[in-house]
Every structure is written in structure tokens, then in C-alpha cells.
PDB file of C-alpha atoms in Angstrom:
ATOM      1  CA  MET A 241       0.007  -0.006   0.001  1.00  0.00           C
ATOM      2  CA  HIS A 242       2.788   2.383   0.987  1.00  0.00           C
ATOM      3  CA  SER A 243       4.714   1.561  -2.187  1.00  0.00           C
ATOM      4  CA  GLU A 244       1.634   2.349  -4.340  1.00  0.00           C
ATOM      5  CA  LYS A 245       1.240   5.723  -2.598  1.00  0.00           C
ATOM      6  CA  ALA A 246       4.926   6.404  -3.058  1.00  0.00           C
ATOM      7  CA  SER A 247       4.665   5.468  -6.743  1.00  0.00           C
ATOM      8  CA  ILE A 248       1.718   7.838  -7.248  1.00  0.00           C
ATOM      9  CA  GLY A 249       3.562  10.572  -5.376  1.00  0.00           C
ATOM     10  CA  LEU A 250       6.644  10.135  -7.545  1.00  0.00           C
ATOM     11  CA  LYS A 251       4.543  10.269 -10.716  1.00  0.00           C
ATOM     12  CA  ILE A 252       2.844  13.467  -9.569  1.00  0.00           C
ATOM     13  CA  ALA A 253       6.226  14.987  -8.689  1.00  0.00           C
ATOM     14  CA  ALA A 254       7.665  13.972 -12.060  1.00  0.00           C
ATOM     15  CA  TRP A 255       4.765  15.417 -14.017  1.00  0.00           C
ATOM     16  CA  GLY A 256       4.844  18.541 -11.865  1.00  0.00           C
ATOM     17  CA  GLY A 257       8.523  18.973 -12.668  1.00  0.00           C
ATOM     18  CA  LEU A 258       7.844  18.560 -16.393  1.00  0.00           C
ATOM     19  CA  VAL A 259       5.046  21.131 -16.305  1.00  0.00           C
ATOM     20  CA  PHE A 260       7.256  23.560 -14.378  1.00  0.00           C
ATOM     21  CA  LEU A 261      10.085  23.174 -16.919  1.00  0.00           C
ATOM     22  CA  HIS A 262       7.953  23.376 -20.050  1.00  0.00           C
ATOM     23  CA  PHE A 263       5.301  25.941 -19.038  1.00  0.00           C
ATOM     24  CA  PRO A 264       7.388  28.930 -20.266  1.00  0.00           C
ATOM     25  CA  ILE A 265       7.850  27.150 -23.615  1.00  0.00           C
ATOM     26  CA  LEU A 266       4.087  26.674 -23.913  1.00  0.00           C
ATOM     27  CA  ILE A 267       3.620  30.385 -23.246  1.00  0.00           C
ATOM     28  CA  ILE A 268       5.958  31.245 -26.153  1.00  0.00           C
ATOM     29  CA  PHE A 269       4.069  28.853 -28.433  1.00  0.00           C
ATOM     30  CA  MET A 270       0.761  30.405 -27.398  1.00  0.00           C
ATOM     31  CA  TYR A 271       1.843  34.002 -28.038  1.00  0.00           C
ATOM     32  CA  ALA A 272       3.367  33.116 -31.415  1.00  0.00           C
ATOM     33  CA  PHE A 273      -0.227  32.705 -32.666  1.00  0.00           C
ATOM     34  CA  ASN A 274      -1.685  35.724 -30.833  1.00  0.00           C
ATOM     35  CA  THR A 275      -3.533  38.280 -32.966  1.00  0.00           C
ATOM     36  CA  GLU A 276      -2.559  41.108 -30.612  1.00  0.00           C
ATOM     37  CA  ASP A 277       0.387  43.101 -31.991  1.00  0.00           C
ATOM     38  CA  ALA A 278       1.268  44.693 -28.663  1.00  0.00           C
ATOM     39  CA  ALA A 279       3.621  43.075 -26.170  1.00  0.00           C
ATOM     40  CA  PHE A 280       2.236  40.333 -23.972  1.00  0.00           C
ATOM     41  CA  SER A 281      -1.494  40.588 -23.369  1.00  0.00           C
ATOM     42  CA  PHE A 282      -3.371  37.939 -21.445  1.00  0.00           C
ATOM     43  CA  PRO A 283      -5.502  36.198 -22.404  1.00  0.00           C
ATOM     44  CA  PRO A 284      -4.477  36.079 -26.104  1.00  0.00           C
ATOM     45  CA  LYS A 285      -6.882  37.975 -28.339  1.00  0.00           C
ATOM     46  CA  GLY A 286      -7.251  35.273 -30.981  1.00  0.00           C
ATOM     47  CA  PHE A 287      -5.496  32.923 -33.374  1.00  0.00           C
ATOM     48  CA  THR A 288      -3.496  33.997 -36.434  1.00  0.00           C
ATOM     49  CA  LEU A 289      -0.632  32.870 -38.673  1.00  0.00           C
ATOM     50  CA  HIS A 290       0.094  36.460 -39.716  1.00  0.00           C
ATOM     51  CA  TRP A 291       3.270  36.789 -37.676  1.00  0.00           C
ATOM     52  CA  PHE A 292       4.797  33.749 -39.372  1.00  0.00           C
ATOM     53  CA  SER A 293       4.549  35.432 -42.776  1.00  0.00           C
ATOM     54  CA  VAL A 294       5.951  38.642 -41.284  1.00  0.00           C
ATOM     55  CA  ALA A 295       8.889  36.811 -39.673  1.00  0.00           C
ATOM     56  CA  PHE A 296       9.836  34.817 -42.778  1.00  0.00           C
ATOM     57  CA  SER A 297       9.631  37.860 -45.026  1.00  0.00           C
ATOM     58  CA  ARG A 298      12.255  39.749 -43.029  1.00  0.00           C
ATOM     59  CA  PRO A 299      15.790  39.577 -44.482  1.00  0.00           C
ATOM     60  CA  ASP A 300      17.451  39.810 -41.047  1.00  0.00           C
ATOM     61  CA  VAL A 301      15.571  36.745 -39.817  1.00  0.00           C
ATOM     62  CA  LEU A 302      16.346  34.721 -42.938  1.00  0.00           C
ATOM     63  CA  GLU A 303      20.020  35.661 -42.823  1.00  0.00           C
ATOM     64  CA  ALA A 304      20.245  34.665 -39.148  1.00  0.00           C
ATOM     65  CA  ILE A 305      18.540  31.322 -39.844  1.00  0.00           C
ATOM     66  CA  LYS A 306      20.833  30.637 -42.806  1.00  0.00           C
ATOM     67  CA  LEU A 307      23.968  31.493 -40.820  1.00  0.00           C
ATOM     68  CA  SER A 308      22.951  29.359 -37.823  1.00  0.00           C
ATOM     69  CA  ALA A 309      22.112  26.403 -40.074  1.00  0.00           C
ATOM     70  CA  GLN A 310      25.429  26.670 -41.938  1.00  0.00           C
ATOM     71  CA  ILE A 311      27.469  26.913 -38.749  1.00  0.00           C
ATOM     72  CA  ALA A 312      25.594  24.027 -37.093  1.00  0.00           C
ATOM     73  CA  ALA A 313      26.009  21.807 -40.181  1.00  0.00           C
ATOM     74  CA  ILE A 314      29.764  22.432 -40.527  1.00  0.00           C
ATOM     75  CA  ALA A 315      30.427  22.141 -36.781  1.00  0.00           C
ATOM     76  CA  THR A 316      28.455  18.877 -36.716  1.00  0.00           C
ATOM     77  CA  LEU A 317      30.421  17.467 -39.650  1.00  0.00           C
ATOM     78  CA  ILE A 318      33.729  18.314 -37.958  1.00  0.00           C
ATOM     79  CA  ALA A 319      32.492  16.857 -34.679  1.00  0.00           C
ATOM     80  CA  MET A 320      31.386  13.608 -36.320  1.00  0.00           C
ATOM     81  CA  VAL A 321      34.794  13.076 -37.929  1.00  0.00           C
ATOM     82  CA  LEU A 322      36.894  14.026 -34.897  1.00  0.00           C
ATOM     83  CA  GLY A 323      34.572  12.422 -32.361  1.00  0.00           C
ATOM     84  CA  THR A 324      34.489   9.107 -34.240  1.00  0.00           C
ATOM     85  CA  LEU A 325      38.269   9.025 -34.686  1.00  0.00           C
ATOM     86  CA  ALA A 326      38.832   9.866 -31.012  1.00  0.00           C
ATOM     87  CA  SER A 327      36.428   7.192 -29.803  1.00  0.00           C
ATOM     88  CA  ALA A 328      37.975   4.591 -32.116  1.00  0.00           C
ATOM     89  CA  ALA A 329      41.427   5.435 -30.740  1.00  0.00           C
ATOM     90  CA  LEU A 330      40.410   5.294 -27.071  1.00  0.00           C
ATOM     91  CA  TYR A 331      37.718   2.663 -26.623  1.00  0.00           C
ATOM     92  CA  ARG A 332      39.874  -0.501 -26.384  1.00  0.00           C
ATOM     93  CA  ARG A 333      43.571   0.152 -25.968  1.00  0.00           C
ATOM     94  CA  ASP A 334      45.156   1.250 -22.704  1.00  0.00           C
ATOM     95  CA  PHE A 335      48.154   3.554 -22.823  1.00  0.00           C
ATOM     96  CA  PHE A 336      49.821   6.184 -20.692  1.00  0.00           C
ATOM     97  CA  GLY A 337      47.753   9.373 -20.610  1.00  0.00           C
ATOM     98  CA  LYS A 338      44.513   7.799 -21.856  1.00  0.00           C
ATOM     99  CA  GLN A 339      42.451   9.095 -18.935  1.00  0.00           C
ATOM    100  CA  GLY A 340      43.928  12.549 -19.372  1.00  0.00           C
ATOM    101  CA  ILE A 341      43.002  12.599 -23.062  1.00  0.00           C
ATOM    102  CA  SER A 342      39.474  11.422 -22.251  1.00  0.00           C
ATOM    103  CA  LEU A 343      39.136  14.204 -19.674  1.00  0.00           C
ATOM    104  CA  MET A 344      40.388  16.809 -22.133  1.00  0.00           C
ATOM    105  CA  LEU A 345      37.810  15.638 -24.708  1.00  0.00           C
ATOM    106  CA  ILE A 346      34.934  15.911 -22.254  1.00  0.00           C
ATOM    107  CA  LEU A 347      36.078  19.127 -20.544  1.00  0.00           C
ATOM    108  CA  PRO A 348      34.694  21.676 -23.071  1.00  0.00           C
ATOM    109  CA  ILE A 349      31.097  20.664 -22.384  1.00  0.00           C
ATOM    110  CA  ALA A 350      31.661  20.370 -18.628  1.00  0.00           C
ATOM    111  CA  LEU A 351      33.098  23.880 -18.299  1.00  0.00           C
ATOM    112  CA  PRO A 352      30.780  26.911 -18.066  1.00  0.00           C
ATOM    113  CA  GLY A 353      30.215  28.382 -21.504  1.00  0.00           C
ATOM    114  CA  ILE A 354      31.585  31.751 -20.468  1.00  0.00           C
ATOM    115  CA  ILE A 355      34.941  30.155 -19.581  1.00  0.00           C
ATOM    116  CA  THR A 356      35.111  28.365 -22.933  1.00  0.00           C
ATOM    117  CA  GLY A 357      34.146  31.554 -24.755  1.00  0.00           C
ATOM    118  CA  ILE A 358      36.790  33.680 -23.030  1.00  0.00           C
ATOM    119  CA  ALA A 359      39.465  31.021 -23.596  1.00  0.00           C
ATOM    120  CA  LEU A 360      38.603  30.758 -27.295  1.00  0.00           C
ATOM    121  CA  LEU A 361      38.542  34.527 -27.755  1.00  0.00           C
ATOM    122  CA  ALA A 362      41.932  34.890 -26.062  1.00  0.00           C
ATOM    123  CA  THR A 363      43.357  32.131 -28.266  1.00  0.00           C
ATOM    124  CA  PHE A 364      42.029  33.705 -31.468  1.00  0.00           C
ATOM    125  CA  LYS A 365      43.397  37.122 -30.469  1.00  0.00           C
ATOM    126  CA  THR A 366      46.787  35.577 -29.674  1.00  0.00           C
ATOM    127  CA  PHE A 367      47.004  34.142 -33.197  1.00  0.00           C
ATOM    128  CA  GLY A 368      45.600  37.276 -34.802  1.00  0.00           C
ATOM    129  CA  ILE A 369      42.377  35.598 -35.984  1.00  0.00           C
ATOM    130  CA  GLU A 370      39.476  38.012 -36.264  1.00  0.00           C
ATOM    131  CA  PRO A 371      36.136  36.782 -34.864  1.00  0.00           C
ATOM    132  CA  GLY A 372      33.692  35.688 -37.545  1.00  0.00           C
ATOM    133  CA  MET A 373      32.045  32.631 -39.017  1.00  0.00           C
ATOM    134  CA  PHE A 374      35.249  30.577 -38.819  1.00  0.00           C
ATOM    135  CA  THR A 375      35.744  31.263 -35.115  1.00  0.00           C
ATOM    136  CA  ILE A 376      32.094  30.454 -34.360  1.00  0.00           C
ATOM    137  CA  ILE A 377      32.444  27.094 -36.124  1.00  0.00           C
ATOM    138  CA  VAL A 378      35.633  26.271 -34.195  1.00  0.00           C
ATOM    139  CA  GLY A 379      33.971  27.257 -30.924  1.00  0.00           C
ATOM    140  CA  HIS A 380      30.898  25.126 -31.593  1.00  0.00           C
ATOM    141  CA  ALA A 381      32.945  22.154 -32.782  1.00  0.00           C
ATOM    142  CA  THR A 382      34.864  22.067 -29.482  1.00  0.00           C
ATOM    143  CA  PHE A 383      31.794  21.004 -27.522  1.00  0.00           C
ATOM    144  CA  CYS A 384      29.979  19.180 -30.351  1.00  0.00           C
ATOM    145  CA  VAL A 385      32.899  16.723 -30.524  1.00  0.00           C
ATOM    146  CA  VAL A 386      32.037  15.608 -26.992  1.00  0.00           C
ATOM    147  CA  ILE A 387      28.458  14.717 -27.978  1.00  0.00           C
ATOM    148  CA  VAL A 388      29.549  12.539 -30.892  1.00  0.00           C
ATOM    149  CA  TYR A 389      32.428  11.026 -28.894  1.00  0.00           C
ATOM    150  CA  ASN A 390      30.156   9.956 -26.038  1.00  0.00           C
ATOM    151  CA  ASN A 391      27.601   8.354 -28.381  1.00  0.00           C
ATOM    152  CA  VAL A 392      30.126   6.514 -30.523  1.00  0.00           C
ATOM    153  CA  ILE A 393      32.357   5.227 -27.718  1.00  0.00           C
ATOM    154  CA  ALA A 394      29.297   3.918 -25.856  1.00  0.00           C
ATOM    155  CA  ARG A 395      28.231   1.996 -28.959  1.00  0.00           C
ATOM    156  CA  LEU A 396      31.761   0.681 -29.554  1.00  0.00           C
ATOM    157  CA  ARG A 397      31.897  -0.664 -26.011  1.00  0.00           C
ATOM    158  CA  ARG A 398      28.637  -2.561 -26.630  1.00  0.00           C
ATOM    159  CA  THR A 399      29.894  -4.038 -29.898  1.00  0.00           C
ATOM    160  CA  SER A 400      31.661  -7.391 -29.568  1.00  0.00           C
ATOM    161  CA  HIS A 401      35.265  -7.280 -30.734  1.00  0.00           C
ATOM    162  CA  SER A 402      34.900 -10.881 -31.924  1.00  0.00           C
ATOM    163  CA  LEU A 403      32.971  -9.540 -34.959  1.00  0.00           C
ATOM    164  CA  ILE A 404      36.003  -7.504 -35.980  1.00  0.00           C
ATOM    165  CA  GLU A 405      38.355 -10.403 -35.379  1.00  0.00           C
ATOM    166  CA  ALA A 406      36.124 -12.729 -37.427  1.00  0.00           C
ATOM    167  CA  SER A 407      36.112 -10.241 -40.289  1.00  0.00           C
ATOM    168  CA  MET A 408      39.883 -10.003 -40.271  1.00  0.00           C
ATOM    169  CA  ASP A 409      40.220 -13.806 -40.062  1.00  0.00           C
ATOM    170  CA  LEU A 410      38.058 -14.118 -43.176  1.00  0.00           C
ATOM    171  CA  GLY A 411      40.480 -11.956 -45.137  1.00  0.00           C
ATOM    172  CA  ALA A 412      38.938  -8.485 -44.879  1.00  0.00           C
ATOM    173  CA  ASP A 413      41.367  -5.593 -44.629  1.00  0.00           C
ATOM    174  CA  GLY A 414      40.978  -2.714 -42.179  1.00  0.00           C
ATOM    175  CA  TRP A 415      38.851  -0.573 -44.503  1.00  0.00           C
ATOM    176  CA  GLN A 416      36.509  -3.439 -45.399  1.00  0.00           C
ATOM    177  CA  THR A 417      36.087  -4.354 -41.736  1.00  0.00           C
ATOM    178  CA  PHE A 418      35.283  -0.750 -40.873  1.00  0.00           C
ATOM    179  CA  ARG A 419      32.856  -0.377 -43.801  1.00  0.00           C
ATOM    180  CA  TYR A 420      30.935  -3.624 -43.444  1.00  0.00           C
ATOM    181  CA  ILE A 421      31.212  -4.430 -39.706  1.00  0.00           C
ATOM    182  CA  VAL A 422      32.004  -1.380 -37.608  1.00  0.00           C
ATOM    183  CA  LEU A 423      30.144   1.360 -39.499  1.00  0.00           C
ATOM    184  CA  PRO A 424      26.753  -0.439 -39.650  1.00  0.00           C
ATOM    185  CA  ASN A 425      26.937  -0.949 -35.873  1.00  0.00           C
ATOM    186  CA  LEU A 426      27.783   2.731 -35.378  1.00  0.00           C
ATOM    187  CA  GLY A 427      25.162   4.056 -37.792  1.00  0.00           C
ATOM    188  CA  SER A 428      22.394   5.007 -35.362  1.00  0.00           C
ATOM    189  CA  ALA A 429      24.877   6.226 -32.724  1.00  0.00           C
ATOM    190  CA  LEU A 430      26.572   8.484 -35.294  1.00  0.00           C
ATOM    191  CA  LEU A 431      23.237   9.815 -36.518  1.00  0.00           C
ATOM    192  CA  ALA A 432      22.031  10.452 -32.973  1.00  0.00           C
ATOM    193  CA  GLY A 433      25.295  12.162 -32.048  1.00  0.00           C
ATOM    194  CA  GLY A 434      25.119  14.318 -35.163  1.00  0.00           C
ATOM    195  CA  MET A 435      21.518  15.304 -34.461  1.00  0.00           C
ATOM    196  CA  LEU A 436      22.314  16.249 -30.875  1.00  0.00           C
ATOM    197  CA  ALA A 437      25.408  18.198 -31.972  1.00  0.00           C
ATOM    198  CA  PHE A 438      23.376  20.096 -34.589  1.00  0.00           C
ATOM    199  CA  ALA A 439      20.690  20.999 -32.039  1.00  0.00           C
ATOM    200  CA  LEU A 440      23.295  22.100 -29.502  1.00  0.00           C
ATOM    201  CA  SER A 441      25.119  24.246 -32.059  1.00  0.00           C
ATOM    202  CA  PHE A 442      21.980  25.790 -33.562  1.00  0.00           C
ATOM    203  CA  ASP A 443      20.804  27.372 -30.304  1.00  0.00           C
ATOM    204  CA  GLU A 444      24.178  28.054 -28.639  1.00  0.00           C
ATOM    205  CA  ILE A 445      24.589  31.634 -27.452  1.00  0.00           C
ATOM    206  CA  ILE A 446      27.225  31.993 -24.717  1.00  0.00           C
ATOM    207  CA  VAL A 447      30.284  30.773 -26.646  1.00  0.00           C
ATOM    208  CA  THR A 448      28.905  32.441 -29.784  1.00  0.00           C
ATOM    209  CA  THR A 449      28.784  35.810 -28.031  1.00  0.00           C
ATOM    210  CA  PHE A 450      32.560  35.735 -27.570  1.00  0.00           C
ATOM    211  CA  THR A 451      33.443  34.351 -30.998  1.00  0.00           C
ATOM    212  CA  ALA A 452      30.890  35.946 -33.357  1.00  0.00           C
ATOM    213  CA  GLY A 453      32.425  39.327 -34.072  1.00  0.00           C
ATOM    214  CA  HIS A 454      29.960  41.112 -36.372  1.00  0.00           C
ATOM    215  CA  GLU A 455      28.111  37.926 -37.321  1.00  0.00           C
ATOM    216  CA  ARG A 456      24.578  37.434 -36.000  1.00  0.00           C
ATOM    217  CA  THR A 457      23.347  33.905 -35.507  1.00  0.00           C
ATOM    218  CA  LEU A 458      19.700  33.250 -34.692  1.00  0.00           C
ATOM    219  CA  PRO A 459      20.191  33.108 -30.875  1.00  0.00           C
ATOM    220  CA  LEU A 460      22.138  36.400 -31.018  1.00  0.00           C
ATOM    221  CA  TRP A 461      19.357  37.911 -33.124  1.00  0.00           C
ATOM    222  CA  LEU A 462      16.857  36.852 -30.458  1.00  0.00           C
ATOM    223  CA  LEU A 463      19.011  38.375 -27.722  1.00  0.00           C
ATOM    224  CA  ASN A 464      19.117  41.699 -29.571  1.00  0.00           C
ATOM    225  CA  GLN A 465      15.332  41.603 -29.971  1.00  0.00           C
ATOM    226  CA  LEU A 466      14.814  41.883 -26.214  1.00  0.00           C
ATOM    227  CA  SER A 467      15.316  45.656 -26.517  1.00  0.00           C
ATOM    228  CA  ARG A 468      12.652  45.948 -29.239  1.00  0.00           C
ATOM    229  CA  PRO A 469       9.189  45.485 -27.664  1.00  0.00           C
ATOM    230  CA  ARG A 470       7.432  46.326 -30.958  1.00  0.00           C
ATOM    231  CA  ASP A 471       8.866  43.140 -32.484  1.00  0.00           C
ATOM    232  CA  VAL A 472       7.622  40.823 -29.718  1.00  0.00           C
ATOM    233  CA  PRO A 473       5.201  38.837 -31.974  1.00  0.00           C
ATOM    234  CA  VAL A 474       7.944  38.204 -34.547  1.00  0.00           C
ATOM    235  CA  THR A 475      10.391  37.337 -31.761  1.00  0.00           C
ATOM    236  CA  ASN A 476       7.927  34.759 -30.407  1.00  0.00           C
ATOM    237  CA  VAL A 477       7.671  33.106 -33.818  1.00  0.00           C
ATOM    238  CA  VAL A 478      11.452  32.898 -34.211  1.00  0.00           C
ATOM    239  CA  ALA A 479      11.851  31.639 -30.627  1.00  0.00           C
ATOM    240  CA  MET A 480       9.339  28.884 -31.391  1.00  0.00           C
ATOM    241  CA  LEU A 481      11.339  27.969 -34.509  1.00  0.00           C
ATOM    242  CA  VAL A 482      14.536  27.675 -32.461  1.00  0.00           C
ATOM    243  CA  MET A 483      12.803  25.459 -29.912  1.00  0.00           C
ATOM    244  CA  MET A 484      11.375  23.214 -32.632  1.00  0.00           C
ATOM    245  CA  VAL A 485      14.719  22.891 -34.423  1.00  0.00           C
ATOM    246  CA  THR A 486      16.306  22.024 -31.068  1.00  0.00           C
ATOM    247  CA  MET A 487      13.669  19.643 -29.698  1.00  0.00           C
ATOM    248  CA  LEU A 488      13.064  17.527 -32.785  1.00  0.00           C
ATOM    249  CA  PRO A 489      16.678  16.330 -33.182  1.00  0.00           C
ATOM    250  CA  ILE A 490      16.870  15.594 -29.453  1.00  0.00           C
ATOM    251  CA  LEU A 491      13.718  13.463 -29.612  1.00  0.00           C
ATOM    252  CA  GLY A 492      15.017  11.771 -32.748  1.00  0.00           C
ATOM    253  CA  ALA A 493      18.347  11.010 -31.077  1.00  0.00           C
ATOM    254  CA  TYR A 494      16.519   9.551 -28.067  1.00  0.00           C
ATOM    255  CA  TYR A 495      14.500   7.156 -30.239  1.00  0.00           C
ATOM    256  CA  LEU A 496      17.597   6.177 -32.219  1.00  0.00           C
ATOM    257  CA  THR A 497      19.683   5.276 -29.162  1.00  0.00           C
ATOM    258  CA  ARG A 498      17.120   3.892 -26.714  1.00  0.00           C
ATOM    259  CA  GLY A 499      17.450   0.390 -28.262  1.00  0.00           C
ATOM    260  CA  GLY A 500      21.230   0.592 -28.484  1.00  0.00           C
ATOM    261  CA  GLU A 501      21.737  -2.341 -26.124  1.00  0.00           C
ATOM    262  CA  SER A 502      20.285  -4.679 -28.755  1.00  0.00           C
ATOM    263  CA  VAL A 503      22.678  -3.841 -31.610  1.00  0.00           C
ATOM    264  CA  ALA A 504      24.384  -6.718 -33.342  1.00  0.00           C
ATOM    265  CA  GLY A 505      27.241  -8.108 -31.353  1.00  0.00           C
ATOM    266  CA  SER A 506      26.423  -6.164 -28.212  1.00  0.00           C
ATOM    267  CA  GLY A 507      25.612  -9.220 -26.185  1.00  0.00           C
ATOM    268  CA  GLY A 508      22.038  -8.116 -25.616  1.00  0.00           C
ATOM    269  CA  LYS A 509      19.435 -10.828 -25.142  1.00  0.00           C
TER     270      LYS A 509
END
């Protein structure tokens, strides 16, 4: 009886926590469709799609979306290559300094963003590199690598090494073994890591603030909009877009990796 009450209490607490976390997001979604063109008025005056057409007809919004998508795509590509290579180098073999290298790989996402941003800015200034699109990509790739690395190394650890040994015994070279044995087992983990990295890069603002220079990504555009109350309806629409672009890859990555224990050769029952 007590356990049933405790279970109900935990469920209520869990749902209460979810509502508390997501209520502000629901408010943004609600006001994105509000017919009122003033700031926030409650209750909303009606339902309209007018502000979507206004938002997507503005050149500054389209340029910010394009820039954020380009940066996220390039940073994700770099992260997938470097993260996969790093995980392949570290997942099986023990050598002096392995734990230190693993810590250094994970550190960028563990540190506060403001520390990473200041460190990157100081480094770029030391080498005479002016902040711009290149510096934003480098800054985003530093923490996106961690996302891909964690996904890939977890999948490698669940993949039986006997599959690789069997492939080599049957005459396959290293490339053939990677292409036909390793890569198919890593497919969903790589895709999930890439989706998470893209979502993380697309809405990143703290590191971007230090590395952007005169460039304006979508999160920076939103930050600048806080001083423009007349643009609140358009800002709500763009904020909803950012949340959708961020949430959908995260949900996709969750569904791709939740059955990871049953991949071929993982030893799952």
C-alpha cells in the first residue's frame, strides 16, 4: 500500500517537474499565434498565422537562420569526424595518458560556456584571428565533438570485438572491416550524435557571443530583440522555430539510441 502511494507521489512529482520546466515554452508557443500586436497581453486575443509570414519575409531573420544552419552543419560534420576518430582510438587500448586525453575531450562541455568563450577569444586574439564565421564554427565544434564522442564510444563498447576479429580472419582488410562491420553498428549512434550536436550548435549563445564578431546567428538575433518590444510577436515566432529545431533532433536522437543495447554483437538478449 505504501509503495503504491509512493509510486503515485513520484509520478505526480515527475509530471509537476515537467510542467514547471515546459510551461514557459508553452507560453511562447501560445503567443506566437496571438492576434494582438502589442507586447504580452493575457488572455491572447485570438489565433493567427500572420506573424509567421511577417517573420519569414524579413531579411534579417532569414540571414540569421541561414547562418545558424550553416554553422551548425559544418560544426556537426567536424564533430562527427573528430569524435568518431577519437572514440575509435580510445575505446579498447590502454596507454599512458589515456584518462587525461578522455578528460580533455569531455572538458569543453563540462566547463561553463563563459569560460570556454573567453578562452577561445583569447586564443584567437593571440594568433591574430578576427572573430567571424570561422571562429564560431571552431567554438561550436569544441563542444559538439564531446556529444559525438560519447555516443560513438558507448556503442563501440557494446559491440563485440569478436565480430572484428572474425572479419579479419576471413580476409577483410581494415577498410573493409570498418565499412561492413564497424560502421553499420555505429550508424544510429553516429546519426544520434550528429543530431544532438546540430541541435546544440543551432541554439548556442554563450560561446557564440565571444566568437561571433559582427556575425549574427539566430540566438544572437533573439538576444538583440529583447530591446525591441514592438517586435515581440515576430520574436515569439522565431523563438518557437529555435525550440522546434532544437527539440526535434533531441527526440530523434533519443529514439535512435534507446534500443542501443540490442545492436548486433552487443551481447544483448
